[in-house]
């Protein structure tokens, strides 16, 4: 990343965190150059970018000032601490950047964006995506790539189409993606669940299900699993891929938060596949904003034609305007800058979430365990004592203006549910995370005394 973009990110984070107060004057250009050990031209480029984003403004012969948004504090005070929401933080949405990309796409492609496109996606976008995938250790020819209207559409198509193995049942982790569970139940698609914990899967049980369960594909989220927040090790991924090959089962790998990975050695399952058994899914909603309904499926050769045909019967193509804007966003370097910014922001919140939980753990006397492992995640879970009522905890926390969500929807009907409490910190500022966890710990101690 260019030096001025790194500096821009640091200054932007300082404004968002309150280190640079709203309405305050920034240090002089010379002082900033000394502080960050760079040239004045680099400082000016960063300040110009922040001014374009309406985060700062300049007054001739006076200097640069942080934009004042007086209503923001009042609004924040009235809003709850929301550990239930799993959507990205609206404060981090790249509104202005993407507005520019939409306008640029209209100018660049004109009529091409306002007619039906191809079922596989905008060819020029696929070429850009292919290069981006290579950075994630996903090497694939363009003919194996299909743009979808989000990961949800890709999952719906995969659940509906016939697979070369001739099998019918979908296997998925429990707890797992609640919207896919709703889809399977609504369309009465045969489905089985396998329990996943912070430590991973029981691989012996997985092998037995692969051998006896008529499994069409196993849907899995290897990294930053929601709602658990944990990831598989590379060794676990390799073993799952080997089992899939052994028993002719396909793996559908949902890598929706790949861009937030901080461990450079953490590869996707796709990187370990040598037999075209892994279907790789990528989303842009969690890293950019949910309204951008553009996802990507990387398919084995045997599934490209049937997948594309079925997708065409659903919506002809995914939004061409969104695809054109996303292509420009990726090519311009704006995405890389935004990715680094949101990764840094979420990393700090994840660290604060882990720190707050571990500080409260000794004070709660066995009411919960915190199975953290690996890098602190922006979302995680607590394993509560079996006698603690989660609905009661949720209700009591709501009275404290702290929101928690039930985990029921993350389980297939009939599958045994663990007494888990999910925690998402994507929309909570760092200072409020500790406050919310402290209040939760207080309620858990009350529950301990109630037993």
Tab-separated table of C-alpha atoms in Angstrom:
chain	number	residue	atom	x	y	z
A	1	UNK	CA	0.000	0.000	0.000
A	2	UNK	CA	1.228	3.540	-0.777
A	3	UNK	CA	2.640	5.508	2.153
A	4	UNK	CA	0.047	8.271	1.918
A	5	UNK	CA	-2.764	5.696	2.035
A	6	UNK	CA	-1.290	4.132	5.181
A	7	UNK	CA	-1.070	7.568	6.736
A	8	UNK	CA	-4.627	8.343	5.651
A	9	UNK	CA	-5.838	5.171	7.416
A	10	UNK	CA	-3.993	6.080	10.617
A	11	UNK	CA	-5.420	9.596	10.698
A	12	UNK	CA	-8.909	8.340	9.886
A	13	UNK	CA	-8.732	5.798	12.715
A	14	UNK	CA	-7.501	8.528	15.070
A	15	UNK	CA	-10.590	10.580	14.198
A	16	UNK	CA	-12.973	7.629	14.600
A	17	UNK	CA	-11.441	6.570	17.919
A	18	UNK	CA	-11.548	10.099	19.321
A	19	UNK	CA	-7.790	10.632	19.529
A	20	UNK	CA	-8.378	13.541	17.168
A	21	UNK	CA	-11.430	15.296	18.584
A	22	UNK	CA	-14.268	16.557	16.417
A	23	UNK	CA	-13.825	20.241	15.659
A	24	UNK	CA	-10.194	20.233	16.757
A	25	UNK	CA	-7.290	21.488	14.681
A	26	UNK	CA	-4.814	18.994	13.245
A	27	UNK	CA	-1.091	19.462	13.848
A	28	UNK	CA	0.722	21.451	11.177
A	29	UNK	CA	1.887	19.764	7.979
A	30	UNK	CA	5.501	20.085	9.091
A	31	UNK	CA	4.757	18.544	12.497
A	32	UNK	CA	2.821	15.681	10.905
A	33	UNK	CA	5.733	15.055	8.531
A	34	UNK	CA	8.095	14.845	11.507
A	35	UNK	CA	5.716	12.657	13.499
A	36	UNK	CA	5.179	10.130	10.694
A	37	UNK	CA	8.686	10.489	9.233
A	38	UNK	CA	7.608	11.231	5.688
A	39	UNK	CA	7.649	14.080	3.207
A	40	UNK	CA	5.261	17.040	3.268
A	41	UNK	CA	3.932	15.953	-0.140
A	42	UNK	CA	2.893	12.601	1.397
A	43	UNK	CA	1.136	14.470	4.226
A	44	UNK	CA	-0.681	16.710	1.753
A	45	UNK	CA	-1.824	13.719	-0.311
A	46	UNK	CA	-3.252	12.074	2.829
A	47	UNK	CA	-4.970	15.273	3.937
A	48	UNK	CA	-6.461	15.770	0.477
A	49	UNK	CA	-7.902	12.253	0.642
A	50	UNK	CA	-9.394	12.858	4.094
A	51	UNK	CA	-10.846	16.169	2.931
A	52	UNK	CA	-12.440	14.438	-0.039
A	53	UNK	CA	-14.028	12.034	2.430
A	54	UNK	CA	-15.441	14.969	4.418
A	55	UNK	CA	-13.571	13.914	7.551
A	56	UNK	CA	-11.519	17.104	7.731
A	57	UNK	CA	-11.728	20.576	6.169
A	58	UNK	CA	-9.177	23.322	5.561
A	59	UNK	CA	-9.250	27.030	6.383
A	60	UNK	CA	-6.832	29.178	4.345
A	61	UNK	CA	-3.823	30.402	6.369
A	62	UNK	CA	-5.188	28.560	9.423
A	63	UNK	CA	-4.838	24.805	8.830
A	64	UNK	CA	-6.890	21.615	8.803
A	65	UNK	CA	-9.723	20.776	11.214
A	66	UNK	CA	-11.696	17.638	12.039
A	67	UNK	CA	-15.285	17.865	10.824
A	68	UNK	CA	-17.727	18.438	13.698
A	69	UNK	CA	-20.800	16.160	13.816
A	70	UNK	CA	-22.454	17.288	16.999
A	71	UNK	CA	-25.440	14.967	16.761
A	72	UNK	CA	-23.266	11.853	16.548
A	73	UNK	CA	-22.486	11.763	20.272
A	74	UNK	CA	-26.101	12.294	21.263
A	75	UNK	CA	-27.172	9.544	18.859
A	76	UNK	CA	-24.562	7.144	20.212
A	77	UNK	CA	-25.698	7.759	23.796
A	78	UNK	CA	-29.264	6.811	22.898
A	79	UNK	CA	-28.369	3.636	21.034
A	80	UNK	CA	-27.948	0.278	22.753
A	81	UNK	CA	-24.759	-1.744	22.918
A	82	UNK	CA	-25.644	-4.268	20.251
A	83	UNK	CA	-23.956	-7.676	20.489
A	84	UNK	CA	-26.765	-9.204	18.388
A	85	UNK	CA	-26.113	-7.452	15.067
A	86	UNK	CA	-23.763	-9.271	12.709
A	87	UNK	CA	-23.834	-6.770	9.837
A	88	UNK	CA	-20.756	-4.642	9.052
A	89	UNK	CA	-20.390	-1.317	10.828
A	90	UNK	CA	-22.119	1.453	8.785
A	91	UNK	CA	-19.494	3.858	10.124
A	92	UNK	CA	-16.929	2.009	7.997
A	93	UNK	CA	-18.931	1.804	4.756
A	94	UNK	CA	-16.986	3.374	1.829
A	95	UNK	CA	-19.912	5.538	0.706
A	96	UNK	CA	-17.989	8.209	-1.195
A	97	UNK	CA	-15.544	5.807	-2.810
A	98	UNK	CA	-18.290	3.574	-4.103
A	99	UNK	CA	-20.391	6.504	-5.262
A	100	UNK	CA	-17.418	7.565	-7.350
A	101	UNK	CA	-17.046	4.027	-8.716
A	102	UNK	CA	-20.722	3.830	-9.689
A	103	UNK	CA	-20.464	7.135	-11.576
A	104	UNK	CA	-17.231	6.021	-13.206
A	105	UNK	CA	-18.805	2.688	-14.209
A	106	UNK	CA	-21.708	4.459	-15.891
A	107	UNK	CA	-19.300	6.687	-17.808
A	108	UNK	CA	-17.035	3.784	-18.745
A	109	UNK	CA	-19.545	1.131	-19.775
A	110	UNK	CA	-22.638	3.231	-20.577
A	111	UNK	CA	-25.252	1.043	-22.258
A	112	UNK	CA	-23.475	-2.205	-21.408
A	113	UNK	CA	-24.573	-1.884	-17.777
A	114	UNK	CA	-28.228	-1.347	-18.574
A	115	UNK	CA	-28.873	-4.429	-20.649
A	116	UNK	CA	-28.842	-8.094	-19.732
A	117	UNK	CA	-25.332	-9.381	-19.175
A	118	UNK	CA	-23.958	-12.893	-19.016
A	119	UNK	CA	-24.954	-15.480	-16.430
A	120	UNK	CA	-21.311	-15.973	-15.439
A	121	UNK	CA	-20.697	-12.283	-14.795
A	122	UNK	CA	-19.024	-9.212	-16.297
A	123	UNK	CA	-15.928	-10.598	-18.091
A	124	UNK	CA	-13.680	-7.705	-17.083
A	125	UNK	CA	-14.724	-8.125	-13.424
A	126	UNK	CA	-13.952	-11.842	-13.538
A	127	UNK	CA	-10.426	-11.046	-14.721
A	128	UNK	CA	-9.900	-8.680	-11.768
A	129	UNK	CA	-11.404	-11.176	-9.321
A	130	UNK	CA	-9.123	-13.909	-10.624
A	131	UNK	CA	-6.060	-11.862	-9.664
A	132	UNK	CA	-7.527	-11.086	-6.260
A	133	UNK	CA	-8.263	-14.765	-5.630
A	134	UNK	CA	-4.626	-15.614	-6.310
A	135	UNK	CA	-3.666	-13.470	-3.300
A	136	UNK	CA	-5.912	-15.758	-1.225
A	137	UNK	CA	-4.205	-18.898	-2.599
A	138	UNK	CA	-7.168	-19.674	-4.838
A	139	UNK	CA	-5.806	-20.315	-8.323
A	140	UNK	CA	-8.497	-20.967	-10.895
A	141	UNK	CA	-9.202	-20.388	-14.594
A	142	UNK	CA	-11.855	-17.767	-15.331
A	143	UNK	CA	-14.165	-20.374	-16.876
A	144	UNK	CA	-14.625	-21.892	-13.398
A	145	UNK	CA	-15.797	-18.565	-11.899
A	146	UNK	CA	-19.420	-17.392	-11.701
A	147	UNK	CA	-20.601	-14.101	-10.208
A	148	UNK	CA	-23.674	-14.512	-7.996
A	149	UNK	CA	-26.090	-12.228	-6.180
A	150	UNK	CA	-24.347	-12.858	-2.890
A	151	UNK	CA	-23.275	-16.132	-1.299
A	152	UNK	CA	-26.905	-16.853	-0.441
A	153	UNK	CA	-27.812	-17.265	-4.119
A	154	UNK	CA	-24.806	-19.508	-4.719
A	155	UNK	CA	-25.906	-21.759	-1.851
A	156	UNK	CA	-29.474	-21.891	-3.159
A	157	UNK	CA	-28.268	-22.961	-6.603
A	158	UNK	CA	-25.890	-25.583	-5.196
A	159	UNK	CA	-28.618	-27.054	-3.006
A	160	UNK	CA	-30.929	-27.388	-6.031
A	161	UNK	CA	-28.711	-28.742	-8.812
A	162	UNK	CA	-27.709	-32.400	-9.259
A	163	UNK	CA	-24.111	-33.289	-8.417
A	164	UNK	CA	-21.890	-35.798	-10.249
A	165	UNK	CA	-21.799	-38.045	-7.161
A	166	UNK	CA	-25.577	-38.579	-7.452
A	167	UNK	CA	-26.123	-37.955	-3.736
A	168	UNK	CA	-28.943	-35.911	-2.206
A	169	UNK	CA	-28.200	-34.822	1.375
A	170	UNK	CA	-26.591	-31.541	2.484
A	171	UNK	CA	-24.370	-31.762	5.562
A	172	UNK	CA	-23.609	-28.582	7.516
A	173	UNK	CA	-21.946	-27.525	10.736
A	174	UNK	CA	-24.035	-26.977	13.847
A	175	UNK	CA	-24.383	-24.212	14.783
A	176	UNK	CA	-24.247	-22.792	11.273
A	177	UNK	CA	-25.435	-20.154	8.818
A	178	UNK	CA	-29.034	-19.449	9.787
A	179	UNK	CA	-30.254	-18.235	6.380
A	180	UNK	CA	-29.050	-21.387	4.656
A	181	UNK	CA	-30.788	-23.443	7.324
A	182	UNK	CA	-34.001	-21.532	6.571
A	183	UNK	CA	-33.544	-22.240	2.868
A	184	UNK	CA	-33.037	-25.968	3.399
A	185	UNK	CA	-36.068	-26.226	5.664
A	186	UNK	CA	-38.306	-24.093	3.434
A	187	UNK	CA	-37.509	-26.112	0.309
A	188	UNK	CA	-37.527	-29.451	2.166
A	189	UNK	CA	-34.004	-30.322	1.053
A	190	UNK	CA	-32.568	-33.336	2.921
A	191	UNK	CA	-30.068	-32.055	5.464
A	192	UNK	CA	-27.957	-33.352	8.335
A	193	UNK	CA	-25.931	-31.522	10.943
A	194	UNK	CA	-22.590	-32.231	12.570
A	195	UNK	CA	-21.634	-30.497	15.806
A	196	UNK	CA	-18.774	-28.025	15.660
A	197	UNK	CA	-17.049	-26.576	18.714
A	198	UNK	CA	-14.217	-24.116	19.162
A	199	UNK	CA	-11.840	-27.041	18.715
A	200	UNK	CA	-13.365	-28.076	15.394
A	201	UNK	CA	-15.194	-31.245	14.327
A	202	UNK	CA	-15.119	-34.832	15.449
A	203	UNK	CA	-13.385	-36.094	12.323
A	204	UNK	CA	-14.334	-39.714	13.076
A	205	UNK	CA	-17.990	-38.685	13.081
A	206	UNK	CA	-17.442	-36.722	9.866
A	207	UNK	CA	-15.922	-39.768	8.200
A	208	UNK	CA	-18.836	-41.931	9.285
A	209	UNK	CA	-21.341	-39.439	7.862
A	210	UNK	CA	-19.377	-39.217	4.611
A	211	UNK	CA	-19.347	-43.016	4.383
A	212	UNK	CA	-22.995	-43.699	5.272
A	213	UNK	CA	-24.995	-40.479	4.938
A	214	UNK	CA	-25.510	-40.084	1.163
A	215	UNK	CA	-23.792	-36.677	1.465
A	216	UNK	CA	-23.997	-34.521	-1.657
A	217	UNK	CA	-21.848	-31.761	-0.183
A	218	UNK	CA	-20.579	-30.585	3.185
A	219	UNK	CA	-21.142	-26.859	3.723
A	220	UNK	CA	-18.451	-25.394	5.974
A	221	UNK	CA	-17.042	-22.048	7.093
A	222	UNK	CA	-13.408	-22.896	7.854
A	223	UNK	CA	-12.371	-19.452	9.098
A	224	UNK	CA	-14.163	-16.943	11.321
A	225	UNK	CA	-17.103	-19.292	11.653
A	226	UNK	CA	-20.335	-17.574	12.566
A	227	UNK	CA	-21.483	-17.659	15.310
A	228	UNK	CA	-18.501	-19.431	16.944
A	229	UNK	CA	-15.829	-17.034	15.667
A	230	UNK	CA	-13.157	-19.748	15.474
A	231	UNK	CA	-11.208	-21.217	12.548
A	232	UNK	CA	-9.871	-24.597	11.490
A	233	UNK	CA	-6.146	-25.230	11.464
A	234	UNK	CA	-4.476	-26.025	8.155
A	235	UNK	CA	-4.060	-29.629	9.337
A	236	UNK	CA	-7.804	-29.922	9.984
A	237	UNK	CA	-8.592	-28.460	6.562
A	238	UNK	CA	-6.286	-30.931	4.858
A	239	UNK	CA	-7.844	-33.895	6.638
A	240	UNK	CA	-11.383	-32.787	5.721
A	241	UNK	CA	-10.352	-32.401	2.079
A	242	UNK	CA	-8.805	-35.889	2.101
A	243	UNK	CA	-11.998	-37.395	3.562
A	244	UNK	CA	-14.067	-35.656	0.888
A	245	UNK	CA	-11.945	-37.198	-1.843
A	246	UNK	CA	-12.021	-40.630	-0.209
A	247	UNK	CA	-15.827	-40.774	-0.004
A	248	UNK	CA	-16.740	-38.747	-3.127
A	249	UNK	CA	-18.221	-35.827	-1.189
A	250	UNK	CA	-17.999	-32.198	-2.345
A	251	UNK	CA	-17.028	-29.395	0.037
A	252	UNK	CA	-18.691	-25.994	-0.184
A	253	UNK	CA	-16.238	-23.589	1.459
A	254	UNK	CA	-17.825	-20.290	2.537
A	255	UNK	CA	-14.864	-17.927	2.890
A	256	UNK	CA	-16.994	-14.844	3.492
A	257	UNK	CA	-14.459	-13.095	5.725
A	258	UNK	CA	-11.261	-14.083	3.936
A	259	UNK	CA	-10.229	-10.442	3.540
A	260	UNK	CA	-10.041	-9.996	7.322
A	261	UNK	CA	-7.507	-12.809	7.810
A	262	UNK	CA	-4.336	-11.697	9.604
A	263	UNK	CA	-2.524	-15.032	9.602
A	264	UNK	CA	-0.610	-15.144	6.323
A	265	UNK	CA	-0.164	-18.922	6.683
A	266	UNK	CA	-3.905	-19.649	6.945
A	267	UNK	CA	-4.911	-21.015	3.544
A	268	UNK	CA	-8.422	-21.907	2.372
A	269	UNK	CA	-9.456	-25.525	1.874
A	270	UNK	CA	-9.411	-24.853	-1.848
A	271	UNK	CA	-5.611	-24.564	-1.699
A	272	UNK	CA	-5.367	-28.190	-0.499
A	273	UNK	CA	-7.739	-29.640	-3.095
A	274	UNK	CA	-6.161	-31.692	-5.882
A	275	UNK	CA	-9.290	-33.518	-7.028
A	276	UNK	CA	-11.803	-30.730	-7.743
A	277	UNK	CA	-13.920	-31.488	-4.688
A	278	UNK	CA	-13.941	-27.974	-3.193
A	279	UNK	CA	-16.400	-25.276	-4.269
A	280	UNK	CA	-15.115	-21.919	-3.078
A	281	UNK	CA	-17.524	-19.079	-2.218
A	282	UNK	CA	-16.507	-15.472	-1.615
A	283	UNK	CA	-18.593	-12.521	-0.458
A	284	UNK	CA	-18.053	-8.774	-0.690
A	285	UNK	CA	-20.994	-7.859	1.565
A	286	UNK	CA	-19.182	-8.263	4.888
A	287	UNK	CA	-16.151	-6.274	3.815
A	288	UNK	CA	-17.820	-3.472	1.825
A	289	UNK	CA	-21.543	-3.232	2.689
A	290	UNK	CA	-24.490	-5.667	2.761
A	291	UNK	CA	-26.403	-3.894	-0.003
A	292	UNK	CA	-23.734	-4.874	-2.524
A	293	UNK	CA	-25.229	-8.155	-3.673
A	294	UNK	CA	-22.163	-9.483	-5.475
A	295	UNK	CA	-20.597	-12.790	-4.568
A	296	UNK	CA	-18.430	-15.322	-6.372
A	297	UNK	CA	-18.483	-19.093	-6.808
A	298	UNK	CA	-15.410	-21.003	-7.959
A	299	UNK	CA	-16.619	-24.338	-9.311
A	300	UNK	CA	-15.181	-27.648	-10.502
A	301	UNK	CA	-15.344	-28.136	-14.275
A	302	UNK	CA	-18.101	-30.728	-13.817
A	303	UNK	CA	-20.454	-28.193	-12.215
A	304	UNK	CA	-19.888	-25.004	-14.231
A	305	UNK	CA	-22.454	-25.667	-16.944
A	306	UNK	CA	-25.290	-26.929	-14.735
A	307	UNK	CA	-24.685	-24.195	-12.140
A	308	UNK	CA	-24.691	-21.441	-14.783
A	309	UNK	CA	-27.796	-22.835	-16.476
A	310	UNK	CA	-29.758	-23.007	-13.239
A	311	UNK	CA	-28.629	-19.543	-12.142
A	312	UNK	CA	-29.769	-18.125	-15.487
A	313	UNK	CA	-33.279	-19.431	-14.851
A	314	UNK	CA	-33.372	-17.524	-11.558
A	315	UNK	CA	-32.242	-14.012	-12.478
A	316	UNK	CA	-30.542	-13.994	-15.932
A	317	UNK	CA	-27.575	-12.173	-14.406
A	318	UNK	CA	-26.461	-10.363	-11.262
A	319	UNK	CA	-26.663	-6.545	-11.212
A	320	UNK	CA	-24.406	-5.287	-13.985
A	321	UNK	CA	-24.176	-1.825	-12.428
A	322	UNK	CA	-22.934	-3.304	-9.148
A	323	UNK	CA	-20.464	-5.496	-11.026
A	324	UNK	CA	-19.104	-2.567	-13.022
A	325	UNK	CA	-18.708	-0.414	-9.923
A	326	UNK	CA	-17.035	-3.257	-8.035
A	327	UNK	CA	-14.568	-3.811	-10.867
A	328	UNK	CA	-13.479	-0.176	-10.736
A	329	UNK	CA	-13.366	-0.302	-6.937
A	330	UNK	CA	-11.042	-3.320	-7.021
A	331	UNK	CA	-8.812	-2.031	-9.837
A	332	UNK	CA	-8.402	1.479	-8.399
A	333	UNK	CA	-6.814	0.325	-5.154
A	334	UNK	CA	-9.720	1.705	-3.120
A	335	UNK	CA	-10.718	-1.798	-2.031
A	336	UNK	CA	-7.221	-2.557	-0.761
A	337	UNK	CA	-7.207	0.635	1.286
A	338	UNK	CA	-10.682	-0.059	2.682
A	339	UNK	CA	-9.752	-3.673	3.460
A	340	UNK	CA	-6.737	-2.588	5.482
A	341	UNK	CA	-8.826	0.004	7.311
A	342	UNK	CA	-11.672	-2.325	8.265
A	343	UNK	CA	-9.254	-5.139	9.105
A	344	UNK	CA	-7.410	-2.862	11.525
A	345	UNK	CA	-10.639	-1.586	13.051
A	346	UNK	CA	-12.135	-5.050	13.516
A	347	UNK	CA	-8.847	-6.384	14.882
A	348	UNK	CA	-8.879	-3.758	17.636
A	349	UNK	CA	-12.492	-4.544	18.484
A	350	UNK	CA	-11.790	-8.271	18.477
A	351	UNK	CA	-8.841	-7.758	20.809
A	352	UNK	CA	-10.966	-5.611	23.116
A	353	UNK	CA	-13.739	-8.222	23.100
A	354	UNK	CA	-11.284	-11.006	24.025
A	355	UNK	CA	-9.610	-8.845	26.663
A	356	UNK	CA	-12.921	-7.892	28.284
A	357	UNK	CA	-14.140	-11.494	28.392
A	358	UNK	CA	-10.916	-12.879	29.862
A	359	UNK	CA	-10.878	-10.134	32.498
A	360	UNK	CA	-14.392	-11.039	33.608
A	361	UNK	CA	-13.952	-14.826	33.383
A	362	UNK	CA	-12.369	-15.320	36.864
A	363	UNK	CA	-15.110	-13.197	38.441
A	364	UNK	CA	-18.018	-15.257	37.152
A	365	UNK	CA	-17.408	-18.425	39.129
A	366	UNK	CA	-18.013	-21.092	36.497
A	367	UNK	CA	-21.039	-19.506	34.854
A	368	UNK	CA	-19.324	-19.661	31.465
A	369	UNK	CA	-16.217	-20.730	29.635
A	370	UNK	CA	-14.574	-18.798	26.824
A	371	UNK	CA	-13.062	-21.185	24.255
A	372	UNK	CA	-10.902	-18.633	22.480
A	373	UNK	CA	-8.167	-19.812	20.142
A	374	UNK	CA	-6.095	-18.225	17.424
A	375	UNK	CA	-6.490	-14.561	16.527
A	376	UNK	CA	-9.178	-12.651	18.486
A	377	UNK	CA	-12.300	-12.522	16.330
A	378	UNK	CA	-14.824	-9.723	15.853
A	379	UNK	CA	-17.463	-12.262	16.851
A	380	UNK	CA	-17.247	-15.077	19.357
A	381	UNK	CA	-19.306	-17.142	21.793
A	382	UNK	CA	-19.525	-18.166	25.417
A	383	UNK	CA	-20.394	-21.665	26.595
A	384	UNK	CA	-22.792	-21.070	29.477
A	385	UNK	CA	-23.441	-23.403	32.388
A	386	UNK	CA	-26.309	-25.697	31.437
A	387	UNK	CA	-28.545	-24.331	34.203
A	388	UNK	CA	-28.312	-20.739	33.018
A	389	UNK	CA	-31.321	-19.583	31.009
A	390	UNK	CA	-30.201	-17.723	27.899
A	391	UNK	CA	-33.680	-16.243	27.193
A	392	UNK	CA	-33.689	-14.783	30.725
A	393	UNK	CA	-30.183	-13.377	30.260
A	394	UNK	CA	-31.212	-11.795	26.941
A	395	UNK	CA	-34.294	-10.220	28.519
A	396	UNK	CA	-32.428	-8.864	31.535
A	397	UNK	CA	-29.644	-7.433	29.362
A	398	UNK	CA	-32.201	-5.690	27.174
A	399	UNK	CA	-33.329	-3.740	30.235
A	400	UNK	CA	-29.722	-2.594	30.563
A	401	UNK	CA	-29.792	-1.394	26.935
A	402	UNK	CA	-27.470	-4.207	25.864
A	403	UNK	CA	-28.762	-6.390	23.026
A	404	UNK	CA	-28.040	-10.119	22.692
A	405	UNK	CA	-29.451	-12.571	20.163
A	406	UNK	CA	-30.646	-16.181	20.594
A	407	UNK	CA	-28.747	-18.949	18.853
A	408	UNK	CA	-31.752	-21.161	18.037
A	409	UNK	CA	-31.901	-20.173	14.359
A	410	UNK	CA	-28.339	-21.442	13.862
A	411	UNK	CA	-29.425	-25.066	14.370
A	412	UNK	CA	-31.314	-27.439	12.114
A	413	UNK	CA	-34.638	-28.608	13.571
A	414	UNK	CA	-34.050	-31.575	15.855
A	415	UNK	CA	-30.298	-31.099	16.232
A	416	UNK	CA	-29.087	-30.924	19.833
A	417	UNK	CA	-28.398	-27.319	20.811
A	418	UNK	CA	-25.549	-26.259	23.065
A	419	UNK	CA	-26.082	-23.560	25.695
A	420	UNK	CA	-24.156	-20.953	23.709
A	421	UNK	CA	-24.335	-17.178	23.828
A	422	UNK	CA	-23.130	-15.488	20.642
A	423	UNK	CA	-21.416	-12.104	20.735
A	424	UNK	CA	-20.862	-9.843	17.716
A	425	UNK	CA	-18.853	-6.641	18.073
A	426	UNK	CA	-18.934	-5.418	14.466
A	427	UNK	CA	-21.082	-2.363	15.227
A	428	UNK	CA	-19.818	-1.573	18.755
A	429	UNK	CA	-17.142	0.985	19.488
A	430	UNK	CA	-14.145	-0.219	21.492
A	431	UNK	CA	-15.026	1.769	24.610
A	432	UNK	CA	-18.510	0.229	24.750
A	433	UNK	CA	-17.357	-3.376	24.344
A	434	UNK	CA	-15.850	-3.538	27.823
A	435	UNK	CA	-18.907	-1.840	29.329
A	436	UNK	CA	-21.283	-4.318	27.709
A	437	UNK	CA	-19.254	-7.373	28.745
A	438	UNK	CA	-18.982	-6.076	32.329
A	439	UNK	CA	-22.777	-5.759	32.509
A	440	UNK	CA	-23.180	-9.242	31.048
A	441	UNK	CA	-20.796	-10.630	33.665
A	442	UNK	CA	-22.813	-8.978	36.404
A	443	UNK	CA	-25.997	-10.664	35.182
A	444	UNK	CA	-24.213	-14.012	34.971
A	445	UNK	CA	-23.092	-13.658	38.580
A	446	UNK	CA	-26.708	-13.014	39.535
A	447	UNK	CA	-27.654	-16.212	37.713
A	448	UNK	CA	-24.951	-18.093	39.631
A	449	UNK	CA	-26.414	-16.901	42.936
A	450	UNK	CA	-29.891	-17.850	41.747
A	451	UNK	CA	-28.872	-21.538	41.298
